[in-house]
CSV table of C-alpha atoms and ligand atoms in Angstrom, one decimal:
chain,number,residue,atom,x,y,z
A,827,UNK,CA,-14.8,12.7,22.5
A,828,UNK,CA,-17.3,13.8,20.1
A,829,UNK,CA,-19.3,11.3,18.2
A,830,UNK,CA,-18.5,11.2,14.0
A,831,UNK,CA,-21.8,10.0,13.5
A,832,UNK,CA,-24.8,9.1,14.6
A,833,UNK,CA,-24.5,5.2,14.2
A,834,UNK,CA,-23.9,3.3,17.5
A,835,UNK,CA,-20.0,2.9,19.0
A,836,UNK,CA,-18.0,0.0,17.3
A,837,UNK,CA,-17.6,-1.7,20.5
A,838,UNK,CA,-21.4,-2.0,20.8
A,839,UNK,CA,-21.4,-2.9,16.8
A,840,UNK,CA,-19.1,-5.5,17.2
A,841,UNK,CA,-21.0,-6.9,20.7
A,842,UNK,CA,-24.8,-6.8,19.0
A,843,UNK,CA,-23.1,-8.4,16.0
A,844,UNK,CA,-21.3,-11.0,17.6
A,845,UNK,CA,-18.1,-9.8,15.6
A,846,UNK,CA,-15.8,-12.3,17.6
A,847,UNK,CA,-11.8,-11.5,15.2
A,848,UNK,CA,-10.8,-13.9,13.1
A,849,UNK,CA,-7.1,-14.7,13.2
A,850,UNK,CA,-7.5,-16.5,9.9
A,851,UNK,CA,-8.6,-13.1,8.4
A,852,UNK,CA,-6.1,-11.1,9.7
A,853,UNK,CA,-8.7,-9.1,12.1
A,854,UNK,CA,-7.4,-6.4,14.4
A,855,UNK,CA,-10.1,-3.7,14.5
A,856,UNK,CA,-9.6,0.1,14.8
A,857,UNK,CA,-12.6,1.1,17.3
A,858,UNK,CA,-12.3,4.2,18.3
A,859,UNK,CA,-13.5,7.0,15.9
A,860,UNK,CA,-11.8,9.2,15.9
A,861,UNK,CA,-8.8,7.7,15.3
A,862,UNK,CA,-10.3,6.4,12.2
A,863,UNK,CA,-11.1,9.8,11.0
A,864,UNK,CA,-7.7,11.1,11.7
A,865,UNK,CA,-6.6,8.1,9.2
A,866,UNK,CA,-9.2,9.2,6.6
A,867,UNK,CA,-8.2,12.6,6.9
A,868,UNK,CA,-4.6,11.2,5.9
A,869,UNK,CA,-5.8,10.2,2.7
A,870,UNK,CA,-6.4,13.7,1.4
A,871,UNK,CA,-9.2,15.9,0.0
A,872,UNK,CA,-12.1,13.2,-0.4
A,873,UNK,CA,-15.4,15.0,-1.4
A,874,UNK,CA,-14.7,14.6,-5.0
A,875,UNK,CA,-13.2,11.4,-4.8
A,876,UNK,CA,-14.8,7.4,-5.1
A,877,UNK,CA,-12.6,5.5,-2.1
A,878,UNK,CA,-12.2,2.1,-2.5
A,879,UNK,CA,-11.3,0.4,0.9
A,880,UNK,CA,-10.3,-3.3,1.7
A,881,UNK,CA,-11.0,-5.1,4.4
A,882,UNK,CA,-14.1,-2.8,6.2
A,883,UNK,CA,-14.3,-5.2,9.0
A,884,UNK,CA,-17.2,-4.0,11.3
A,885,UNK,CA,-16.8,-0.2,9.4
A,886,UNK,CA,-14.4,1.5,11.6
A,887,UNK,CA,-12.6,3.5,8.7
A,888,UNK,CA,-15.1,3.2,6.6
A,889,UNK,CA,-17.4,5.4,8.7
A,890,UNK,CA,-14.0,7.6,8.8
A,891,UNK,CA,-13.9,7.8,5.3
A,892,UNK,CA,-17.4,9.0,5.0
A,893,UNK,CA,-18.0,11.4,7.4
A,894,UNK,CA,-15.0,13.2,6.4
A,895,UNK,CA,-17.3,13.2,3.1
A,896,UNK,CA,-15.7,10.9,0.5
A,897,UNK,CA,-18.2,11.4,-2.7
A,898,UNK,CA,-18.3,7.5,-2.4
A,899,UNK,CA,-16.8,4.3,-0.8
A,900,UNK,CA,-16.5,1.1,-2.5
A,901,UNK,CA,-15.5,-1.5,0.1
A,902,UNK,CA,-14.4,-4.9,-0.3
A,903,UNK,CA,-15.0,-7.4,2.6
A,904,UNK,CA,-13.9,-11.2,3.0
A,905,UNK,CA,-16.3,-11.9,5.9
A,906,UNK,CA,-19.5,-12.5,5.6
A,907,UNK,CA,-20.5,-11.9,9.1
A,908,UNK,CA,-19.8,-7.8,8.5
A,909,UNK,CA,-22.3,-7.6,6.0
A,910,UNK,CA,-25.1,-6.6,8.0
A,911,UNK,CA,-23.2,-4.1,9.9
A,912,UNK,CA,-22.0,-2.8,6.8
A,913,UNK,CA,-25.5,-2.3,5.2
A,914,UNK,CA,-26.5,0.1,8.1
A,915,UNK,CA,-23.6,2.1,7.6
A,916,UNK,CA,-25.0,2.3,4.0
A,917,UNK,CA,-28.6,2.9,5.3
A,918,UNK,CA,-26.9,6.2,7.4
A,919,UNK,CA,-25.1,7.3,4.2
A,920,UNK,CA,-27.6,6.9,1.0
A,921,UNK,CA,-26.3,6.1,-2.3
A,922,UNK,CA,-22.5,6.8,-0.9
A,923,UNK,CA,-21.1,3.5,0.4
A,924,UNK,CA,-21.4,0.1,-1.7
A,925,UNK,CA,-20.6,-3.3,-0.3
A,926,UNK,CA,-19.4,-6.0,-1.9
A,927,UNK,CA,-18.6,-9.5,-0.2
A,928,UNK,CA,-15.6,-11.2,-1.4
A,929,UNK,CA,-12.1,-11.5,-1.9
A,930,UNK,CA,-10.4,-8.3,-2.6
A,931,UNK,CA,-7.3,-10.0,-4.6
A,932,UNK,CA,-10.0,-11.8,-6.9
A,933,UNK,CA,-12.3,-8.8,-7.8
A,934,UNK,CA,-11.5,-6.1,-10.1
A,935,UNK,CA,-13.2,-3.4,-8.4
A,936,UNK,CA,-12.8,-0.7,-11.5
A,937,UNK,CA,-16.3,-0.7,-13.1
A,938,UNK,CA,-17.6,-0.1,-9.8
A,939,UNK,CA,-15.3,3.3,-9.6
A,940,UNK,CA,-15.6,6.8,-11.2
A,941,UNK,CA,-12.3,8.7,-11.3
A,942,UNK,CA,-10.4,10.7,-9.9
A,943,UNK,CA,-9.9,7.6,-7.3
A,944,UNK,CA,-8.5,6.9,-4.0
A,945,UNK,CA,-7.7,4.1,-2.0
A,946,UNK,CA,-7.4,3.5,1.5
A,947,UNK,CA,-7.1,0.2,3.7
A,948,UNK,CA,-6.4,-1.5,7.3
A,949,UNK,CA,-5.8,-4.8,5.5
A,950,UNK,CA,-3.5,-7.7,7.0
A,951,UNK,CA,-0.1,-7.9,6.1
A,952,UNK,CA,0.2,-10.4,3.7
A,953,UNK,CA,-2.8,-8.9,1.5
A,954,UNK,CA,-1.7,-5.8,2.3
A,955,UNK,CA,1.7,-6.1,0.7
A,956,UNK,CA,0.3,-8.2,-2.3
A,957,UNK,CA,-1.9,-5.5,-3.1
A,958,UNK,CA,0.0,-2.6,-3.3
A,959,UNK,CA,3.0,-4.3,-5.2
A,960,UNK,CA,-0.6,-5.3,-8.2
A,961,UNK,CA,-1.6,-1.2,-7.5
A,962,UNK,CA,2.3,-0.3,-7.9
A,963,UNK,CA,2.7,-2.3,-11.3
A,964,UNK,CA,-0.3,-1.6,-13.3
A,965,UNK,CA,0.6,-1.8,-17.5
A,966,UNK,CA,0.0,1.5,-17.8
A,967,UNK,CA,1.2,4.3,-16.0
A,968,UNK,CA,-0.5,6.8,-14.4
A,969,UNK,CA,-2.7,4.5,-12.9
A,970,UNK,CA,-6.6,4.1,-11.6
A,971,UNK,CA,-5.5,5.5,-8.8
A,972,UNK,CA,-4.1,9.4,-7.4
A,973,UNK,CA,-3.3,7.8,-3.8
A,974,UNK,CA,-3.2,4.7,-1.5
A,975,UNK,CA,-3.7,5.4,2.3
A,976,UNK,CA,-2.2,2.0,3.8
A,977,UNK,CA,-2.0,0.8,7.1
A,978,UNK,CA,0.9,-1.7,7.5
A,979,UNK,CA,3.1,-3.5,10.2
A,980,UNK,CA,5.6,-0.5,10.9
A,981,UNK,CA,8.6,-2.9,9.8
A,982,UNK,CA,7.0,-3.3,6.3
A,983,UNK,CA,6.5,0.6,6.2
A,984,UNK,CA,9.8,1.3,6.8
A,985,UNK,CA,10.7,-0.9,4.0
A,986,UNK,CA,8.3,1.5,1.4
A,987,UNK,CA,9.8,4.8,2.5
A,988,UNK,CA,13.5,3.5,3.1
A,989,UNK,CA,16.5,5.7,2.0
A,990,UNK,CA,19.9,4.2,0.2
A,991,UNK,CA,22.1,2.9,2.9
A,992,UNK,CA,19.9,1.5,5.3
A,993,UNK,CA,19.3,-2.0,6.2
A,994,UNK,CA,15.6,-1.8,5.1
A,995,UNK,CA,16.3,-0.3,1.7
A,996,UNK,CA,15.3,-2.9,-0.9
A,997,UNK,CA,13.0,-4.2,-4.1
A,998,UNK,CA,9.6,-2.3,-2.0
A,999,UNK,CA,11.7,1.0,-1.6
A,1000,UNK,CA,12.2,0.8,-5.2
A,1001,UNK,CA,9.0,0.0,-6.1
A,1002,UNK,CA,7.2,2.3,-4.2
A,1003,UNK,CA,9.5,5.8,-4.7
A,1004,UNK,CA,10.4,5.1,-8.5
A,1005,UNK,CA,6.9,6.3,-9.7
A,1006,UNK,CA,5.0,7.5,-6.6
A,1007,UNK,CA,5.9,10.0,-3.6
A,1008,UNK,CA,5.7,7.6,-0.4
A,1009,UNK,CA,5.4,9.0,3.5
A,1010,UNK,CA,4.9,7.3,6.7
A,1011,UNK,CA,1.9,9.9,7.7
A,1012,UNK,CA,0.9,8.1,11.1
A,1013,UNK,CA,2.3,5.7,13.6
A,1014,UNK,CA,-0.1,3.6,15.7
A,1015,UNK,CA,1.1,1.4,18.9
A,1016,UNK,CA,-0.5,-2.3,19.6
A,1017,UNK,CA,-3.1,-1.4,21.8
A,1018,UNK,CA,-4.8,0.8,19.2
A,1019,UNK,CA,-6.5,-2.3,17.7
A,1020,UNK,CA,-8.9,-4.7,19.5
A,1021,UNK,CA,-7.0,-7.6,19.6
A,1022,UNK,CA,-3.8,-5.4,19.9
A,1023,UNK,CA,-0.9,-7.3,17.8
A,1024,UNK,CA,2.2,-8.2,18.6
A,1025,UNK,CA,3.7,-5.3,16.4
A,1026,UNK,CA,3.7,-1.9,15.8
A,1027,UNK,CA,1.6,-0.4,12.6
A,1028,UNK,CA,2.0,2.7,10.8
A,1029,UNK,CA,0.4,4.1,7.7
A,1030,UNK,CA,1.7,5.0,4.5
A,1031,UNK,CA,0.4,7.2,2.0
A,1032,UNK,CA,1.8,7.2,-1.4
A,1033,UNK,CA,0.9,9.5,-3.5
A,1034,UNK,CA,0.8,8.8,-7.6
A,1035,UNK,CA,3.4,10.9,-9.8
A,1036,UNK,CA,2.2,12.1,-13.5
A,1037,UNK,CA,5.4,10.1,-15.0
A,1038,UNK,CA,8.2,7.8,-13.1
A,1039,UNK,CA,10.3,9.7,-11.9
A,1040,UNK,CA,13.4,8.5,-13.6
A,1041,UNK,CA,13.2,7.2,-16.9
A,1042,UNK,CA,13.6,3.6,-16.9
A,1043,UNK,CA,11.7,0.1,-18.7
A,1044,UNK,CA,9.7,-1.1,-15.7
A,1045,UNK,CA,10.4,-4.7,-16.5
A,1046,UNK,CA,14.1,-3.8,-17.0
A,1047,UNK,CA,14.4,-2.6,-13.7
A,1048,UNK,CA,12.1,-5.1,-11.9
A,1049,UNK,CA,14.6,-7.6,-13.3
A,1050,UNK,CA,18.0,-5.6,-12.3
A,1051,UNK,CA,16.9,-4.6,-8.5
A,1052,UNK,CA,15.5,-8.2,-8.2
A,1053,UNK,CA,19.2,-9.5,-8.9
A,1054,UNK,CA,20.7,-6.7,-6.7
A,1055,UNK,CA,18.7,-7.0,-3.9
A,1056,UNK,CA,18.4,-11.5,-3.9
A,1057,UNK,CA,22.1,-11.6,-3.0
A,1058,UNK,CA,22.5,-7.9,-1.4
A,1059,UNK,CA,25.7,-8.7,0.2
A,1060,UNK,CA,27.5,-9.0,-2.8
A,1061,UNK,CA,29.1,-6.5,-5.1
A,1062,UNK,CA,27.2,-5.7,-7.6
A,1063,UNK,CA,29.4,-6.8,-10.4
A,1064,UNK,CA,29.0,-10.6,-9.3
A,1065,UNK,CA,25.3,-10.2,-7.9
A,1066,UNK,CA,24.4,-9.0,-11.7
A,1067,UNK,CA,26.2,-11.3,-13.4
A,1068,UNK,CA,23.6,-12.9,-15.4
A,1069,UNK,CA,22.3,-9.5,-16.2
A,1070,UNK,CA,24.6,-9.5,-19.1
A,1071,UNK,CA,28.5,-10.8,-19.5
A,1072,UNK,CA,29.9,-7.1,-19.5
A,1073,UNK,CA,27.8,-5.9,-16.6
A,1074,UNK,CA,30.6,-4.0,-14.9
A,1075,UNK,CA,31.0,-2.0,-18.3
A,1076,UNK,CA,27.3,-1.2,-17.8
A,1077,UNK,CA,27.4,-0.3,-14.2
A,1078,UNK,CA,30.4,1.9,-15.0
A,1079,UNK,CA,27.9,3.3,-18.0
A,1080,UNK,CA,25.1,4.0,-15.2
A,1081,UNK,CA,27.6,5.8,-12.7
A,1082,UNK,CA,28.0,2.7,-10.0
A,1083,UNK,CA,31.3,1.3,-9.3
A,1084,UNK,CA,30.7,-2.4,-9.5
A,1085,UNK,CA,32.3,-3.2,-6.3
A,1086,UNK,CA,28.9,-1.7,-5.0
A,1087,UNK,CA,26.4,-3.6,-2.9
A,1088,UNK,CA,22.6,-3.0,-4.0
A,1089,UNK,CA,22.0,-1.4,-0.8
A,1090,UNK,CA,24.0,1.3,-1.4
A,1091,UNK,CA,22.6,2.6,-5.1
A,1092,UNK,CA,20.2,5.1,-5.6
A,1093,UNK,CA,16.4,4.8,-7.5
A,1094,UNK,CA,18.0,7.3,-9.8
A,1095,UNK,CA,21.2,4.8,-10.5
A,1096,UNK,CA,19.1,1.9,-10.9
A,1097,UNK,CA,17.0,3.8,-13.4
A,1098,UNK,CA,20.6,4.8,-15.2
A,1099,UNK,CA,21.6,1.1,-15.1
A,1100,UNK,CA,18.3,-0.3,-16.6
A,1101,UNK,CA,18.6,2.0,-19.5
A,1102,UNK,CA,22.5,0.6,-19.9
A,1103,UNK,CA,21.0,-2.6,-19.5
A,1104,UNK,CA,17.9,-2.7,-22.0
A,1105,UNK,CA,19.7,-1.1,-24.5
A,1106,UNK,CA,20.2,-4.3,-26.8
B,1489,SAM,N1,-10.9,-1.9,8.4
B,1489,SAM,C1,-11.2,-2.5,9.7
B,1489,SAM,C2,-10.7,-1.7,10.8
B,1489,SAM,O1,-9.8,-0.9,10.6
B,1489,SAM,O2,-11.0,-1.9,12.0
B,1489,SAM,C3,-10.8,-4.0,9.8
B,1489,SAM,C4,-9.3,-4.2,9.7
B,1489,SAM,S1,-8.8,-5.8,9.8
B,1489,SAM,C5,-7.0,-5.6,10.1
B,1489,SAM,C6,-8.7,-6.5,8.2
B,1489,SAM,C7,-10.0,-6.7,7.5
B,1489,SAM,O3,-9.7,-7.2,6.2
B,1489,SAM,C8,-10.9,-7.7,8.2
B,1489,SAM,O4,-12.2,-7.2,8.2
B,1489,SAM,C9,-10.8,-8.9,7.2
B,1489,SAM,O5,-12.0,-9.7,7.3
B,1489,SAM,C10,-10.6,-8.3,5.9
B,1489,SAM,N2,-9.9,-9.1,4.9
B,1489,SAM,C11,-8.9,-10.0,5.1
B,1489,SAM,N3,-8.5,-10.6,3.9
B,1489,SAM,C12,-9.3,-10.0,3.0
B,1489,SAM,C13,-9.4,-10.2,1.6
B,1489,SAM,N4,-8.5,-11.0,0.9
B,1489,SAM,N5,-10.3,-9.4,0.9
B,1489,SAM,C14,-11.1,-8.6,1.5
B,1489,SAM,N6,-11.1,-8.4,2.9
B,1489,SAM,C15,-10.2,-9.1,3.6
């Protein structure tokens, strides 16, 4: 395998560095290369882009993300221990790669960033998920970003990309296809991260549109999928009950038989029922 850089190999980083994982910080570390290239590459055309990425770790994708020649990399790291590493990745790349220590769901990273944006991540789960439902519901719409490159349990990914009808179709599907385009663009067994999990991880790329792509109140349809999808096994016309007292006359409105569960309605019908819905 050909070398990305000139830096030492991760394993040696992590050994000189005594970069022991953390289970507490969600740490399962990409180290080989060039698989973190081939991630980088995922997130698209980076030379004139700023990248912000969570959760460096000992710099795996980071050093991805920059020789595949991001313009810059903002990265946001909870552990202290990685900042040294970190630095000499900076000292290779001058004036491209900015560290800051902390955590990434209390900074607001934009005064660091220059548009056009991109953002890409091997973040644990939980932060992971938290995040891009915050990047998914900015106020304003488009947002401060063109596309999120996310790696994620493969259970959860499935749950981004899912298609009306299947058991994994839900509030994250919604979410994540109303106003962007959403992919699974890699799939990654256990033993591709040091410690290997006890999952499968896959990541995402979701790409922002100009405009949702359905017309809809984004509150309005939080609120009407929320309701769907928290009792899913019930028809719609009961689950929405509290919607409004002639919700079947609305569901009827939108084009969905209210003997429908959640599961089976489309982004587009969802969109058609908030508009029935808000109209008050
Ligand atoms: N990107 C590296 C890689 O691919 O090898 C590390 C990935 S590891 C799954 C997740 C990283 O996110 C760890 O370095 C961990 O310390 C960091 N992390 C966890 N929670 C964080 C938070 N709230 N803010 C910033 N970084 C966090």
């Amino acid at each position: 395998m050909s070398a990305i850089d000139t830096l030492p190999p991760l394993s040696q980083v992590i050994a000189d560095h005594g970069l022991s994982a953390r289970k507490s910080l969600g740490q399962n570390f990409l180290l080989d290369l060039n698989l973190t290239a081939k991630i980088a590459r995922q997130a698209g055309d980076l030379t004139e882009c700023d990248v912000l990425e969570i959760g460096p770790g000992p710099g795996g994708l980071t050093r991805g993300l920059l020789a595949e020649g991001a313009r810059r990399v903002l990265a946001i790291e909870k552990d202290t221990r990685c900042m040294p590493v970190l630095a000499d990745i900076a000292a290779a790349y001058p004036g491209r790669l900015e560290v800051i220590n902390g955590d990434a769901l209390e900074i607001d990273p934009l005064s660091h960033l220059t548009p056009p944006i991109r953002v890409a991540a091997n973040l644990p789960y939980n932060v992971g998920t938290e995040l891009l439902v915050r990047w998914l519901t900015p106020k304003e719409w488009p947002p401060f970003w063109q596309s999120l490159t996310l790696m994620f349990q493969r259970e959860v990914a499935e749950r981004i990309v899912a298609q009306p009808g299947s058991k994994t179709y839900g509030r994250l599907a919604i979410l994540s296809q109303w106003r962007a385009d959403a992919r699974i663009v890699m799939s990654l067994p256990p033993e591709a991260f040091t410690p290997a999990p006890k999952v499968k991880s896959a990541v995402v790329h979701l790409s922002a549109l100009e405009k949702p792509r359905f017309d809809a109140d984004a509150a309005t349809l939080s609120r009407v999928v929320a309701a769907g999808f928290n009792q899913r096994r019930k028809m719609l016309r009961a689950s929405l009950k509290g919607i409004a007292p002639d919700i079947e006359d609305r569901l009827l409105s939108a084009g969905i038989k209210p003997t429908e569960r959640a599961e089976q309605v489309s982004l587009e019908q969802f969109c058609a029922l908030a508009r029935a819905v808000k109209l008050d």
